[in-house]
Amino acid sequence: MSQKPINVAHLSTLIAVAILVGTELVGASWAAGWALGGLFQLDPTVSRALEVVFSLFGFVGLYFFMKTAIRNEPIRG
């Protein structure tokens, strides 16, 4: 079976969305960890751990967002 060619318009749209939404999600989740660490005056190590955990949540959210975006705007076809 031959595959359909890559739709460059869809691919560029998905790349732009990944950059935009990824920056928003990961940046906001990182900032949430930073804010909670400062709000509760946590030790800097605990604060950094919160930032990492929250940023991982941001990456997971980006993964599921892109999975849905690719389903609705396929690269091939």
PDB file of C-alpha atoms in Angstrom:
ATOM      1  CA  MET A   1       0.000   0.000   0.000  1.00  0.00           C
ATOM      2  CA  SER A   2       1.243   3.453  -0.815  1.00  0.00           C
ATOM      3  CA  GLN A   3       0.774   6.189   1.747  1.00  0.00           C
ATOM      4  CA  LYS A   4      -0.834   9.510   0.959  1.00  0.00           C
ATOM      5  CA  PRO A   5       1.549  12.454   0.634  1.00  0.00           C
ATOM      6  CA  ILE A   6       2.189  14.745   3.580  1.00  0.00           C
ATOM      7  CA  ASN A   7      -0.072  17.780   3.645  1.00  0.00           C
ATOM      8  CA  VAL A   8       2.394  20.606   4.305  1.00  0.00           C
ATOM      9  CA  ALA A   9      -0.349  23.058   5.322  1.00  0.00           C
ATOM     10  CA  HIS A  10      -1.641  20.704   8.014  1.00  0.00           C
ATOM     11  CA  LEU A  11       1.890  19.897   9.161  1.00  0.00           C
ATOM     12  CA  SER A  12       2.859  23.550   9.524  1.00  0.00           C
ATOM     13  CA  THR A  13      -0.384  24.266  11.393  1.00  0.00           C
ATOM     14  CA  LEU A  14       0.281  21.427  13.826  1.00  0.00           C
ATOM     15  CA  ILE A  15       3.867  22.563  14.402  1.00  0.00           C
ATOM     16  CA  ALA A  16       2.700  26.117  15.112  1.00  0.00           C
ATOM     17  CA  VAL A  17      -0.010  24.871  17.475  1.00  0.00           C
ATOM     18  CA  ALA A  18       2.480  22.619  19.282  1.00  0.00           C
ATOM     19  CA  ILE A  19       4.835  25.564  19.834  1.00  0.00           C
ATOM     20  CA  LEU A  20       2.090  27.938  20.949  1.00  0.00           C
ATOM     21  CA  VAL A  21       0.136  25.580  23.191  1.00  0.00           C
ATOM     22  CA  GLY A  22       3.287  23.891  24.493  1.00  0.00           C
ATOM     23  CA  THR A  23       4.745  27.201  25.581  1.00  0.00           C
ATOM     24  CA  GLU A  24       1.495  28.175  27.264  1.00  0.00           C
ATOM     25  CA  LEU A  25       0.897  24.861  29.039  1.00  0.00           C
ATOM     26  CA  VAL A  26       4.432  24.141  30.181  1.00  0.00           C
ATOM     27  CA  GLY A  27       5.129  27.778  31.072  1.00  0.00           C
ATOM     28  CA  ALA A  28       1.929  28.129  33.074  1.00  0.00           C
ATOM     29  CA  SER A  29       2.441  24.851  34.883  1.00  0.00           C
ATOM     30  CA  TRP A  30       6.069  25.728  35.677  1.00  0.00           C
ATOM     31  CA  ALA A  31       4.925  29.108  36.982  1.00  0.00           C
ATOM     32  CA  ALA A  32       2.291  27.402  39.129  1.00  0.00           C
ATOM     33  CA  GLY A  33       4.988  25.309  40.824  1.00  0.00           C
ATOM     34  CA  TRP A  34       7.110  28.423  41.346  1.00  0.00           C
ATOM     35  CA  ALA A  35       4.143  30.368  42.750  1.00  0.00           C
ATOM     36  CA  LEU A  36       3.133  27.623  45.170  1.00  0.00           C
ATOM     37  CA  GLY A  37       6.714  27.285  46.385  1.00  0.00           C
ATOM     38  CA  GLY A  38       6.880  31.020  47.026  1.00  0.00           C
ATOM     39  CA  LEU A  39       3.416  31.264  48.517  1.00  0.00           C
ATOM     40  CA  PHE A  40       4.082  28.585  51.108  1.00  0.00           C
ATOM     41  CA  GLN A  41       7.736  29.676  51.549  1.00  0.00           C
ATOM     42  CA  LEU A  42       9.023  26.202  50.798  1.00  0.00           C
ATOM     43  CA  ASP A  43      12.677  25.220  50.698  1.00  0.00           C
ATOM     44  CA  PRO A  44      14.208  25.984  47.258  1.00  0.00           C
ATOM     45  CA  THR A  45      14.764  22.277  46.588  1.00  0.00           C
ATOM     46  CA  VAL A  46      11.109  21.482  47.292  1.00  0.00           C
ATOM     47  CA  SER A  47      10.075  24.442  45.178  1.00  0.00           C
ATOM     48  CA  ARG A  48      12.166  23.168  42.237  1.00  0.00           C
ATOM     49  CA  ALA A  49      10.662  19.704  42.672  1.00  0.00           C
ATOM     50  CA  LEU A  50       7.178  21.233  42.491  1.00  0.00           C
ATOM     51  CA  GLU A  51       8.173  23.098  39.326  1.00  0.00           C
ATOM     52  CA  VAL A  52       9.388  19.879  37.722  1.00  0.00           C
ATOM     53  CA  VAL A  53       6.264  17.935  38.714  1.00  0.00           C
ATOM     54  CA  PHE A  54       3.955  20.661  37.448  1.00  0.00           C
ATOM     55  CA  SER A  55       5.910  20.983  34.201  1.00  0.00           C
ATOM     56  CA  LEU A  56       5.545  17.237  33.670  1.00  0.00           C
ATOM     57  CA  PHE A  57       1.785  17.719  33.988  1.00  0.00           C
ATOM     58  CA  GLY A  58       2.104  20.418  31.341  1.00  0.00           C
ATOM     59  CA  PHE A  59       3.942  18.041  28.991  1.00  0.00           C
ATOM     60  CA  VAL A  60       1.316  15.346  29.539  1.00  0.00           C
ATOM     61  CA  GLY A  61      -1.399  17.890  28.750  1.00  0.00           C
ATOM     62  CA  LEU A  62       0.476  18.906  25.598  1.00  0.00           C
ATOM     63  CA  TYR A  63       0.756  15.259  24.554  1.00  0.00           C
ATOM     64  CA  PHE A  64      -2.978  14.681  24.820  1.00  0.00           C
ATOM     65  CA  PHE A  65      -3.737  18.005  23.132  1.00  0.00           C
ATOM     66  CA  MET A  66      -1.501  17.171  20.176  1.00  0.00           C
ATOM     67  CA  LYS A  67      -2.929  13.667  19.960  1.00  0.00           C
ATOM     68  CA  THR A  68      -6.394  15.189  19.554  1.00  0.00           C
ATOM     69  CA  ALA A  69      -5.142  17.881  17.164  1.00  0.00           C
ATOM     70  CA  ILE A  70      -3.533  15.276  14.873  1.00  0.00           C
ATOM     71  CA  ARG A  71      -6.718  13.228  14.894  1.00  0.00           C
ATOM     72  CA  ASN A  72      -8.752  16.272  13.784  1.00  0.00           C
ATOM     73  CA  GLU A  73      -6.174  17.620  11.325  1.00  0.00           C
ATOM     74  CA  PRO A  74      -4.318  14.612   9.886  1.00  0.00           C
ATOM     75  CA  ILE A  75      -0.846  15.108   8.461  1.00  0.00           C
ATOM     76  CA  ARG A  76      -1.419  12.714   5.606  1.00  0.00           C
ATOM     77  CA  GLY A  77      -4.425  13.109   3.383  1.00  0.00           C
TER      78      GLY A  77
END
